[in-house]
């Protein structure tokens, strides 16, 4: 299976190659096969991308919003028309099963393009009366934005950053993760075909150093990163040198709190979705599942039955429910966490082994009797490994759920809706669910608190993060100077 793109980068409306850049091998993690070979961006490629973005943005930012929107809506339609082929590529790039990529990845990217296309023409300023004089405000684009992506949802991440940036009059230079570099190139192709002027959405490939070069360029007004907390710290600090705007979508160790009055099947299903979807490689996963003691035994029994029935295998088979992890490095990391959990005394309920050789597979794994201090309860694993912790009271579980530096997401399951709202009000997380988990529609703001990030993607909240306000004071009478 080959998925070699025409060239490594997409700059100023066309594919661009510079073989002087270090090689990036793109691997299908279900087989280990190399499906494409790309090159990292050289300084010349980075320069071309930033220069064309700066040039194109000047005109794009002045265009009528409805005209910009029309192009983005067309791109959304094209993505939906081509969903099958795009999802196949996403599966090859990430190893996620077709059963997921056809409904979750590009479709949610199309939603973002459609949503921000619809929103942009109604983004206006305000008028502030001051007696005779008045102030009006304008919401202006920021300019050239840099997007840097993680490998777990590569095409969704590219769309979630490009859509608000472009709709609101900015240009974007996007660097996908070096692990999954293919989808963003397709987005660039589609946007050009939909009528986007050249230079407004450029894709450059590379590892951290290429991202670093983009973040510190004086032409860049904003940086939006999706990645881990350690990378977020570095990128935030680098962006601060130039006082740039930032959005940081970082990691988590989110709590999912299940009270003993919860609907058992829904709670088990949500815990599985929030730990096993995309083989657990989801930032907002509820990886600390707190189960009230009265429900514990029934919960673990159903969880084990349903987890053991998950169909693992070839992600290209439409019947497959769970594919491999994205890479050998990720597999090694996840197996390391499983080993540590066993060594620290957590009780293995099911799974726990690498499986379906060759390929980077690990079984859906559940540990019970996990306590707050264990590594499994503290660090982000990013694999299909669920930690189940016991609790007795509402007050206790809120304190323990908040006992982490992360604050990305949280969920509560209970039949008592008043309790659901009361608990969520006290949880320190940017995105919360009551009797649901991991649903992230584009209409809803998404992002983290504490170390999990700053800024919000999606929803109307994203407008704040891709525009800036200009205030214009209008004097209507003579100027009264005291000298
Ligand atoms: P990562 O932090 O290793 O890399 C993220 C991106 O940053 C990559 O494109 C990488 O090349 C780039 N990068 C690395 N060092 C850089 C530097 N010094 N300057 C600029 N760019 C640099 O993350 P990953 O392993 O690709 O993804 C997994 C992580 O992403 C997890 O922690 C996960 O929770 C997080 N994530 C968060 C969200 C969210 O929306 N909050 C969504 C998906 C993933």
Short mmCIF file of C-alpha atoms and ligand atoms in Angstrom, two decimals:
data_model
loop_
_atom_site.label_atom_id
_atom_site.label_comp_id
_atom_site.label_asym_id
_atom_site.label_seq_id
_atom_site.Cartn_x
_atom_site.Cartn_y
_atom_site.Cartn_z
CA UNK A 1 0.00 0.00 0.00
CA UNK A 2 1.50 3.34 -1.04
CA UNK A 3 0.26 6.81 -0.18
CA UNK A 4 3.09 8.93 -1.59
CA UNK A 5 1.93 12.55 -2.10
CA UNK A 6 3.05 14.57 -5.10
CA UNK A 7 5.58 16.37 -2.88
CA UNK A 8 6.29 16.96 0.81
CA UNK A 9 4.99 20.52 1.19
CA UNK A 10 2.17 22.63 -0.18
CA UNK A 11 3.15 26.28 -0.53
CA UNK A 12 1.63 29.20 -2.44
CA UNK A 13 -1.01 27.08 -4.14
CA UNK A 14 1.11 24.12 -5.23
CA UNK A 15 3.10 21.12 -4.11
CA UNK A 16 6.73 21.90 -3.35
CA UNK A 17 9.72 19.62 -2.80
CA UNK A 18 13.18 20.26 -1.41
CA UNK A 19 15.05 16.97 -1.16
CA UNK A 20 17.73 18.65 0.96
CA UNK A 21 15.44 18.29 4.01
CA UNK A 22 15.91 15.28 6.32
CA UNK A 23 13.75 12.29 5.44
CA UNK A 24 10.47 11.46 7.18
CA UNK A 25 9.20 7.89 6.74
CA UNK A 26 5.43 7.54 6.95
CA UNK A 27 4.50 4.14 8.36
CA UNK A 28 1.18 2.25 8.32
CA UNK A 29 1.23 1.05 11.92
CA UNK A 30 -0.91 -2.03 11.28
CA UNK A 31 1.87 -3.62 9.21
CA UNK A 32 4.98 -1.49 9.67
CA UNK A 33 5.04 -0.83 5.93
CA UNK A 34 6.54 2.48 4.73
CA UNK A 35 3.73 4.10 2.73
CA UNK A 36 5.43 7.42 1.89
CA UNK A 37 8.75 9.21 2.21
CA UNK A 38 8.76 12.97 2.78
CA UNK A 39 11.38 15.59 3.51
CA UNK A 40 11.48 18.08 6.36
CA UNK A 41 11.09 21.72 5.37
CA UNK A 42 14.40 23.48 4.76
CA UNK A 43 14.82 27.18 5.64
CA UNK A 44 14.00 27.97 1.98
CA UNK A 45 10.65 26.14 2.19
CA UNK A 46 9.79 27.82 5.51
CA UNK A 47 10.64 31.21 4.01
CA UNK A 48 8.50 30.57 0.93
CA UNK A 49 5.55 29.48 3.10
CA UNK A 50 5.69 32.51 5.42
CA UNK A 51 6.30 35.01 2.63
CA UNK A 52 3.39 33.77 0.52
CA UNK A 53 1.11 33.67 3.58
CA UNK A 54 1.96 37.28 4.49
CA UNK A 55 1.38 38.43 0.92
CA UNK A 56 -1.91 36.58 0.47
CA UNK A 57 -3.32 37.58 3.86
CA UNK A 58 -3.17 41.30 3.15
CA UNK A 59 -5.82 40.97 0.46
CA UNK A 60 -7.83 38.12 2.04
CA UNK A 61 -8.29 40.08 5.26
CA UNK A 62 -9.96 42.90 3.33
CA UNK A 63 -12.34 40.65 1.41
CA UNK A 64 -16.06 40.57 2.22
CA UNK A 65 -16.67 37.80 4.78
CA UNK A 66 -19.44 36.21 2.68
CA UNK A 67 -16.98 35.76 -0.17
CA UNK A 68 -14.51 34.03 2.11
CA UNK A 69 -17.31 31.91 3.51
CA UNK A 70 -18.46 30.73 0.09
CA UNK A 71 -15.03 29.20 -0.58
CA UNK A 72 -14.89 27.43 2.78
CA UNK A 73 -18.41 26.02 2.39
CA UNK A 74 -17.41 24.64 -1.00
CA UNK A 75 -14.39 22.97 0.60
CA UNK A 76 -16.66 21.41 3.26
CA UNK A 77 -18.88 19.94 0.53
CA UNK A 78 -15.86 18.57 -1.35
CA UNK A 79 -14.58 16.88 1.80
CA UNK A 80 -17.95 15.19 2.33
CA UNK A 81 -18.07 14.07 -1.32
CA UNK A 82 -14.58 12.56 -1.01
CA UNK A 83 -14.95 11.20 2.51
CA UNK A 84 -14.30 7.60 1.54
CA UNK A 85 -10.91 8.24 -0.10
CA UNK A 86 -9.87 10.78 2.53
CA UNK A 87 -10.79 8.41 5.36
CA UNK A 88 -8.79 5.61 3.77
CA UNK A 89 -5.75 7.89 3.73
CA UNK A 90 -6.39 8.87 7.35
CA UNK A 91 -6.50 5.20 8.31
CA UNK A 92 -3.20 4.52 6.53
CA UNK A 93 -1.59 7.56 8.17
CA UNK A 94 -2.81 6.85 11.72
CA UNK A 95 -3.82 3.17 11.91
CA UNK A 96 -7.27 4.14 13.21
CA UNK A 97 -10.01 1.84 11.89
CA UNK A 98 -12.11 2.88 8.90
CA UNK A 99 -15.13 2.44 11.16
CA UNK A 100 -13.89 5.55 13.03
CA UNK A 101 -12.18 7.63 10.38
CA UNK A 102 -15.21 7.59 8.06
CA UNK A 103 -17.43 9.14 10.75
CA UNK A 104 -15.12 11.09 13.06
CA UNK A 105 -12.08 12.60 11.36
CA UNK A 106 -12.72 14.36 8.04
CA UNK A 107 -16.47 14.67 8.75
CA UNK A 108 -15.71 16.77 11.85
CA UNK A 109 -13.23 18.78 9.78
CA UNK A 110 -15.97 19.51 7.24
CA UNK A 111 -18.25 20.56 10.10
CA UNK A 112 -15.66 23.13 11.23
CA UNK A 113 -15.33 24.63 7.74
CA UNK A 114 -19.12 24.83 7.44
CA UNK A 115 -19.61 26.26 10.94
CA UNK A 116 -17.02 29.03 10.66
CA UNK A 117 -18.09 29.84 7.10
CA UNK A 118 -21.58 30.41 8.48
CA UNK A 119 -20.38 32.40 11.47
CA UNK A 120 -17.86 34.75 9.85
CA UNK A 121 -20.23 37.18 8.10
CA UNK A 122 -21.99 37.97 11.38
CA UNK A 123 -18.78 38.78 13.28
CA UNK A 124 -19.04 42.53 13.80
CA UNK A 125 -17.89 45.22 16.20
CA UNK A 126 -19.98 47.46 18.44
CA UNK A 127 -20.82 51.12 18.76
CA UNK A 128 -20.28 52.79 22.13
CA UNK A 129 -22.09 56.13 22.53
CA UNK A 130 -20.27 58.83 24.53
CA UNK A 131 -22.71 61.71 24.39
CA UNK A 132 -21.77 63.58 21.25
CA UNK A 133 -18.63 61.54 20.54
CA UNK A 134 -18.63 57.78 20.08
CA UNK A 135 -16.37 54.75 19.74
CA UNK A 136 -16.83 51.96 17.25
CA UNK A 137 -14.91 48.73 17.33
CA UNK A 138 -13.68 46.56 14.49
CA UNK A 139 -12.83 42.89 14.78
CA UNK A 140 -9.75 42.49 12.63
CA UNK A 141 -7.82 39.40 11.58
CA UNK A 142 -4.54 38.74 13.40
CA UNK A 143 -2.50 38.14 10.23
CA UNK A 144 -0.34 35.07 9.65
CA UNK A 145 -1.17 32.23 12.05
CA UNK A 146 0.91 29.11 12.62
CA UNK A 147 -0.86 25.82 13.31
CA UNK A 148 1.08 22.87 14.75
CA UNK A 149 -0.67 19.51 14.99
CA UNK A 150 -0.53 16.31 17.04
CA UNK A 151 -0.70 12.88 15.41
CA UNK A 152 -3.93 11.51 16.87
CA UNK A 153 -6.50 13.44 14.78
CA UNK A 154 -4.29 14.94 12.08
CA UNK A 155 -6.92 16.03 9.57
CA UNK A 156 -9.46 17.15 12.16
CA UNK A 157 -6.78 19.25 13.86
CA UNK A 158 -5.77 20.85 10.53
CA UNK A 159 -9.41 21.73 9.80
CA UNK A 160 -10.20 22.93 13.33
CA UNK A 161 -7.33 25.41 13.08
CA UNK A 162 -7.64 26.39 9.41
CA UNK A 163 -11.41 26.95 9.43
CA UNK A 164 -11.66 29.76 12.02
CA UNK A 165 -8.33 31.26 10.93
CA UNK A 166 -9.34 31.52 7.27
CA UNK A 167 -12.99 32.42 7.85
CA UNK A 168 -11.93 35.38 9.98
CA UNK A 169 -9.45 36.70 7.43
CA UNK A 170 -6.11 35.20 8.50
CA UNK A 171 -3.59 33.08 6.63
CA UNK A 172 -2.23 29.86 8.12
CA UNK A 173 1.03 27.97 7.83
CA UNK A 174 0.37 24.49 9.18
CA UNK A 175 2.92 21.95 10.34
CA UNK A 176 1.41 18.51 10.84
CA UNK A 177 2.95 16.01 13.21
CA UNK A 178 5.89 14.25 11.58
CA UNK A 179 4.19 10.97 12.51
CA UNK A 180 1.03 11.67 10.46
CA UNK A 181 1.86 14.21 7.76
CA UNK A 182 -0.48 13.23 4.91
CA UNK A 183 -3.99 14.56 5.65
CA UNK A 184 -3.08 18.25 5.86
CA UNK A 185 -1.70 18.15 2.30
CA UNK A 186 -5.13 16.96 1.10
CA UNK A 187 -6.79 19.85 2.93
CA UNK A 188 -4.47 22.29 1.16
CA UNK A 189 -5.31 20.72 -2.21
CA UNK A 190 -9.07 20.86 -1.54
CA UNK A 191 -9.00 24.47 -0.37
CA UNK A 192 -7.23 25.54 -3.58
CA UNK A 193 -9.73 23.59 -5.67
CA UNK A 194 -12.56 25.27 -3.76
CA UNK A 195 -11.18 28.67 -4.79
CA UNK A 196 -8.94 29.71 -1.89
CA UNK A 197 -6.29 32.14 -3.16
CA UNK A 198 -2.74 30.72 -3.18
CA UNK A 199 -0.65 31.23 -0.04
CA UNK A 200 -3.47 31.36 2.51
CA UNK A 201 -3.11 27.77 3.67
CA UNK A 202 0.40 26.37 3.39
CA UNK A 203 1.61 23.02 4.74
CA UNK A 204 5.24 22.47 5.71
CA UNK A 205 6.54 19.19 7.06
CA UNK A 206 9.03 18.64 9.82
CA UNK A 207 9.86 17.76 13.37
CA UNK A 208 10.03 20.09 16.36
CA UNK A 209 12.77 22.33 14.92
CA UNK A 210 10.61 23.27 11.92
CA UNK A 211 7.78 24.13 14.33
CA UNK A 212 10.25 26.19 16.37
CA UNK A 213 11.38 28.16 13.31
CA UNK A 214 7.76 29.01 12.46
CA UNK A 215 6.85 30.08 15.99
CA UNK A 216 9.66 32.62 16.27
CA UNK A 217 9.34 34.27 12.85
CA UNK A 218 8.54 38.00 13.16
CA UNK A 219 5.79 37.75 10.52
CA UNK A 220 3.77 35.39 12.70
CA UNK A 221 0.96 36.90 14.81
CA UNK A 222 -0.45 33.76 16.43
CA UNK A 223 0.45 30.19 17.23
CA UNK A 224 -2.08 27.42 17.78
CA UNK A 225 -0.58 24.17 19.05
CA UNK A 226 -2.20 20.81 19.68
CA UNK A 227 0.29 18.63 21.51
CA UNK A 228 1.64 17.50 24.85
CA UNK A 229 2.20 19.70 27.91
CA UNK A 230 6.04 19.63 27.62
CA UNK A 231 5.85 20.82 23.99
CA UNK A 232 3.19 23.36 24.97
CA UNK A 233 5.49 24.88 27.55
CA UNK A 234 8.28 25.32 24.98
CA UNK A 235 6.04 26.72 22.26
CA UNK A 236 4.23 29.07 24.66
CA UNK A 237 7.57 30.42 25.88
CA UNK A 238 8.90 30.86 22.33
CA UNK A 239 5.72 32.66 21.26
CA UNK A 240 5.96 34.94 24.30
CA UNK A 241 9.30 36.33 23.02
CA UNK A 242 7.39 38.03 20.23
CA UNK A 243 4.26 38.67 22.39
CA UNK A 244 2.24 36.48 20.01
CA UNK A 245 -1.29 35.27 20.53
CA UNK A 246 -1.51 31.59 21.46
CA UNK A 247 -3.97 28.76 21.65
CA UNK A 248 -2.63 25.71 23.49
CA UNK A 249 -4.59 22.46 23.23
CA UNK A 250 -2.56 20.13 25.43
CA UNK A 251 -2.79 16.84 27.26
CA UNK A 252 -5.00 15.61 30.08
CA UNK A 253 -5.69 13.01 32.75
CA UNK A 254 -9.40 13.59 32.88
CA UNK A 255 -11.77 12.21 35.53
CA UNK A 256 -14.98 10.36 34.69
CA UNK A 257 -17.10 10.16 37.85
CA UNK A 258 -19.75 7.44 37.98
CA UNK A 259 -22.24 7.55 40.87
CA UNK A 260 -24.00 4.36 41.89
CA UNK A 261 -27.40 5.60 40.64
CA UNK A 262 -26.04 5.91 37.06
CA UNK A 263 -27.45 3.85 34.21
CA UNK A 264 -24.97 0.98 34.17
CA UNK A 265 -24.86 0.25 30.43
CA UNK A 266 -24.50 3.96 29.54
CA UNK A 267 -21.77 4.46 32.11
CA UNK A 268 -19.83 1.40 30.93
CA UNK A 269 -20.29 2.46 27.29
CA UNK A 270 -19.07 5.99 28.02
CA UNK A 271 -16.05 4.73 29.96
CA UNK A 272 -15.16 2.50 27.01
CA UNK A 273 -15.65 5.30 24.46
CA UNK A 274 -13.60 7.57 26.69
CA UNK A 275 -10.69 5.12 26.91
CA UNK A 276 -10.71 2.85 23.87
CA UNK A 277 -11.86 5.02 20.94
CA UNK A 278 -8.89 5.62 18.62
CA UNK A 279 -7.09 2.99 20.70
CA UNK A 280 -7.12 5.44 23.58
CA UNK A 281 -5.20 8.13 21.70
CA UNK A 282 -7.59 10.98 22.53
CA UNK A 283 -6.53 14.00 24.58
CA UNK A 284 -9.85 14.39 26.42
CA UNK A 285 -10.16 10.73 27.42
CA UNK A 286 -11.59 10.02 30.86
CA UNK A 287 -8.63 7.95 31.94
CA UNK A 288 -9.36 8.15 35.67
CA UNK A 289 -12.71 6.39 36.03
CA UNK A 290 -14.00 6.97 39.57
CA UNK A 291 -16.74 4.44 40.38
CA UNK A 292 -18.83 4.74 43.55
CA UNK A 293 -18.32 1.67 45.68
CA UNK A 294 -21.93 0.42 45.49
CA UNK A 295 -21.68 0.00 41.71
CA UNK A 296 -18.09 -1.22 41.52
CA UNK A 297 -18.54 -4.99 41.12
CA UNK A 298 -21.36 -4.79 38.56
CA UNK A 299 -19.49 -2.05 36.68
CA UNK A 300 -16.25 -4.05 36.43
CA UNK A 301 -18.09 -7.23 35.37
CA UNK A 302 -19.91 -5.55 32.47
CA UNK A 303 -16.82 -3.56 31.55
CA UNK A 304 -14.71 -6.70 31.27
CA UNK A 305 -17.37 -8.54 29.23
CA UNK A 306 -17.79 -5.70 26.77
CA UNK A 307 -14.04 -4.88 26.56
CA UNK A 308 -13.11 -8.48 25.79
CA UNK A 309 -15.64 -8.47 22.94
CA UNK A 310 -13.98 -5.52 21.13
CA UNK A 311 -12.94 -6.60 17.62
CA UNK A 312 -9.28 -5.72 17.13
CA UNK A 313 -7.53 -6.16 13.85
CA UNK A 314 -6.85 -4.74 10.42
CA UNK A 315 -8.04 -1.11 10.45
CA UNK A 316 -8.91 -1.42 6.75
CA UNK A 317 -11.53 -4.07 7.55
CA UNK A 318 -14.85 -2.25 8.09
CA UNK A 319 -15.74 -4.70 10.89
CA UNK A 320 -12.67 -3.78 12.95
CA UNK A 321 -13.44 -1.72 16.05
CA UNK A 322 -9.91 -1.12 17.32
CA UNK A 323 -6.71 -0.78 15.33
CA UNK A 324 -3.07 -0.44 16.32
CA UNK A 325 -1.41 2.45 18.12
CA UNK A 326 0.15 5.05 15.86
CA UNK A 327 3.77 3.88 16.13
CA UNK A 328 6.21 1.45 17.68
CA UNK A 329 7.40 4.22 20.01
CA UNK A 330 3.85 4.74 21.29
CA UNK A 331 3.39 0.96 21.73
CA UNK A 332 6.58 0.77 23.81
CA UNK A 333 5.43 3.70 25.93
CA UNK A 334 1.98 2.20 26.56
CA UNK A 335 3.41 -1.24 27.42
CA UNK A 336 5.77 0.52 29.83
CA UNK A 337 2.78 2.08 31.65
CA UNK A 338 1.01 -1.31 31.79
CA UNK A 339 4.11 -2.86 33.36
CA UNK A 340 4.35 -0.03 35.90
CA UNK A 341 0.66 -0.35 36.85
CA UNK A 342 1.16 -4.07 37.58
CA UNK A 343 4.34 -3.39 39.55
CA UNK A 344 2.65 -0.67 41.64
CA UNK A 345 -0.19 -3.03 42.65
CA UNK A 346 -3.10 -2.18 40.35
CA UNK A 347 -5.33 -5.22 39.62
CA UNK A 348 -5.48 -6.23 35.95
CA UNK A 349 -9.12 -6.89 35.01
CA UNK A 350 -8.66 -7.55 31.29
CA UNK A 351 -6.20 -7.04 28.43
CA UNK A 352 -2.68 -5.98 29.29
CA UNK A 353 -0.80 -7.55 26.39
CA UNK A 354 0.54 -6.48 23.02
CA UNK A 355 -1.44 -8.42 20.44
CA UNK A 356 -2.07 -9.16 16.72
CA UNK A 357 1.54 -9.27 15.63
CA UNK A 358 2.98 -7.67 13.50
CA UNK A 359 1.86 -4.11 14.06
CA UNK A 360 1.63 -1.81 17.04
CA UNK A 361 -1.37 -3.40 18.78
CA UNK A 362 -2.20 -3.49 22.45
CA UNK A 363 -5.35 -5.06 23.94
CA UNK A 364 -8.05 -2.89 25.52
CA UNK A 365 -6.85 -2.92 29.11
CA UNK A 366 -8.63 -2.25 32.41
CA UNK A 367 -6.99 -1.89 35.81
CA UNK A 368 -9.08 -1.83 39.00
CA UNK A 369 -8.11 -0.82 42.56
CA UNK A 370 -6.03 2.03 41.18
CA UNK A 371 -5.13 4.63 43.81
CA UNK A 372 -4.42 8.33 43.34
CA UNK A 373 -0.66 8.10 43.76
CA UNK A 374 -0.04 5.35 41.18
CA UNK A 375 1.70 6.38 37.96
CA UNK A 376 -1.33 5.18 35.98
CA UNK A 377 -3.52 7.72 37.81
CA UNK A 378 -1.10 10.61 37.31
CA UNK A 379 0.44 10.46 33.83
CA UNK A 380 -1.11 10.61 30.37
CA UNK A 381 -0.74 7.15 28.77
CA UNK A 382 -2.33 7.83 25.36
CA UNK A 383 -3.28 4.21 24.79
CA UNK A 384 -6.24 1.90 25.55
CA UNK A 385 -5.55 1.63 29.27
CA UNK A 386 -8.36 2.45 31.72
CA UNK A 387 -7.75 3.08 35.41
CA UNK A 388 -10.75 2.40 37.68
CA UNK A 389 -10.63 4.03 41.11
CA UNK A 390 -13.15 3.58 43.96
CA UNK A 391 -14.85 6.38 45.87
CA UNK A 392 -17.49 6.80 48.59
CA UNK A 393 -18.77 10.40 48.74
CA UNK A 394 -19.44 13.29 46.39
CA UNK A 395 -17.19 15.68 48.32
CA UNK A 396 -14.33 13.18 48.31
CA UNK A 397 -14.51 12.45 44.59
CA UNK A 398 -14.59 16.12 43.61
CA UNK A 399 -11.40 16.79 45.59
CA UNK A 400 -9.67 13.73 44.11
CA UNK A 401 -10.86 14.46 40.56
CA UNK A 402 -9.33 17.94 40.84
CA UNK A 403 -6.08 16.65 42.35
CA UNK A 404 -4.08 16.97 39.14
CA UNK A 405 -2.24 19.70 37.23
CA UNK A 406 -4.25 18.84 34.11
CA UNK A 407 -7.71 20.32 33.46
CA UNK A 408 -8.78 19.33 29.99
CA UNK A 409 -12.07 17.47 30.44
CA UNK A 410 -14.34 15.75 32.98
CA UNK A 411 -17.52 13.70 33.01
CA UNK A 412 -20.25 12.79 35.50
CA UNK A 413 -22.78 9.95 35.32
CA UNK A 414 -25.76 10.09 37.66
CA UNK A 415 -29.55 9.77 37.53
CA UNK A 416 -29.74 12.85 39.79
CA UNK A 417 -29.38 15.80 37.40
CA UNK A 418 -29.15 18.33 40.21
CA UNK A 419 -26.11 16.43 41.45
CA UNK A 420 -24.72 16.30 37.92
CA UNK A 421 -24.79 20.10 37.62
CA UNK A 422 -23.53 20.58 41.19
CA UNK A 423 -20.52 18.33 40.62
CA UNK A 424 -19.64 19.74 37.20
CA UNK A 425 -19.70 23.26 38.66
CA UNK A 426 -16.87 22.22 40.98
CA UNK A 427 -14.73 20.24 38.52
CA UNK A 428 -11.65 22.06 37.22
CA UNK A 429 -11.85 21.30 33.50
CA UNK A 430 -12.46 23.21 30.29
CA UNK A 431 -14.88 20.72 28.77
CA UNK A 432 -17.38 18.70 30.83
CA UNK A 433 -20.11 16.17 30.11
CA UNK A 434 -23.13 15.06 32.15
CA UNK A 435 -24.36 11.56 31.19
CA UNK A 436 -22.25 11.64 28.01
CA UNK A 437 -18.53 11.54 27.25
CA UNK A 438 -16.12 12.79 24.57
CA UNK A 439 -18.71 14.34 22.30
CA UNK A 440 -17.11 17.44 20.79
CA UNK A 441 -19.48 19.06 18.29
CA UNK A 442 -18.03 22.07 16.51
CA UNK A 443 -20.76 24.29 17.96
CA UNK A 444 -19.32 23.81 21.47
CA UNK A 445 -16.11 25.52 22.66
CA UNK A 446 -13.35 23.01 23.36
CA UNK A 447 -10.17 23.46 25.36
CA UNK A 448 -8.43 23.03 28.67
CA UNK A 449 -7.85 24.77 31.97
CA UNK A 450 -4.81 24.52 34.27
CA UNK A 451 -1.85 22.86 32.46
CA UNK A 452 -4.11 21.49 29.71
CA UNK A 453 -4.11 24.72 27.79
CA UNK A 454 -5.17 28.26 27.08
CA UNK A 455 -7.70 29.51 24.56
CA UNK A 456 -10.60 27.64 23.02
CA UNK A 457 -11.20 26.00 19.68
CA UNK A 458 -14.64 25.70 18.09
CA UNK A 459 -17.87 27.48 18.94
CA UNK A 460 -18.22 31.24 18.96
CA UNK A 461 -15.40 31.29 21.53
CA UNK A 462 -12.86 30.71 18.74
CA UNK A 463 -13.64 34.17 17.30
CA UNK A 464 -11.79 35.71 20.24
CA UNK A 465 -8.70 33.70 19.38
CA UNK A 466 -8.43 34.51 15.66
CA UNK A 467 -9.31 38.22 15.73
CA UNK A 468 -8.33 41.32 17.65
CA UNK A 469 -10.40 44.37 18.53
CA UNK A 470 -9.59 47.81 17.21
CA UNK A 471 -11.33 50.69 18.98
CA UNK A 472 -11.93 53.87 16.98
CA UNK A 473 -12.78 57.03 18.94
CA UNK A 474 -14.66 59.57 16.82
CA UNK A 475 -14.55 63.18 17.99
CA UNK A 476 -17.62 65.11 16.79
CA UNK A 477 -16.80 68.57 18.14
CA UNK A 478 -13.81 70.91 18.52
CA UNK A 479 -10.83 69.65 20.52
CA UNK A 480 -10.72 71.29 23.98
CA UNK A 481 -6.99 71.52 24.89
CA UNK A 482 -5.98 73.04 28.31
CA UNK A 483 -2.98 74.87 26.78
P1 LIG B 1 3.92 16.45 20.79
O1 LIG B 1 3.83 17.49 21.85
O2 LIG B 1 5.03 15.50 20.82
O3 LIG B 1 3.97 17.15 19.35
C1 LIG B 1 2.97 18.03 18.91
C2 LIG B 1 3.47 18.83 17.73
O4 LIG B 1 4.46 19.79 18.19
C3 LIG B 1 4.17 18.01 16.65
O5 LIG B 1 3.79 18.52 15.38
C4 LIG B 1 5.65 18.27 16.91
O6 LIG B 1 6.46 18.14 15.78
C5 LIG B 1 5.61 19.71 17.37
N1 LIG B 1 6.75 20.15 18.18
C6 LIG B 1 7.53 19.41 19.02
N2 LIG B 1 8.45 20.19 19.59
C7 LIG B 1 8.26 21.45 19.14
C8 LIG B 1 8.92 22.70 19.37
N3 LIG B 1 9.94 22.81 20.23
N4 LIG B 1 8.46 23.80 18.72
C9 LIG B 1 7.41 23.71 17.88
N5 LIG B 1 6.77 22.55 17.61
C10 LIG B 1 7.19 21.43 18.23
O7 LIG B 1 2.50 15.73 20.83
P2 LIG B 1 2.06 14.40 20.04
O8 LIG B 1 2.77 13.26 20.65
O9 LIG B 1 2.12 14.64 18.59
O10 LIG B 1 0.50 14.33 20.43
C11 LIG B 1 0.01 13.78 21.60
C12 LIG B 1 -0.26 14.87 22.61
O11 LIG B 1 -1.16 15.83 22.09
C13 LIG B 1 -0.93 14.35 23.86
O12 LIG B 1 -0.36 14.94 24.99
C14 LIG B 1 -2.37 14.79 23.70
O13 LIG B 1 -3.08 14.91 24.89
C15 LIG B 1 -2.22 16.08 22.99
N6 LIG B 1 -3.45 16.43 22.28
C16 LIG B 1 -4.22 17.46 22.76
C17 LIG B 1 -5.40 17.79 22.11
C18 LIG B 1 -6.28 18.91 22.61
O14 LIG B 1 -7.11 19.38 21.84
N7 LIG B 1 -6.16 19.36 23.83
C19 LIG B 1 -5.81 17.07 20.99
C20 LIG B 1 -5.00 16.04 20.53
C21 LIG B 1 -3.82 15.73 21.20
#
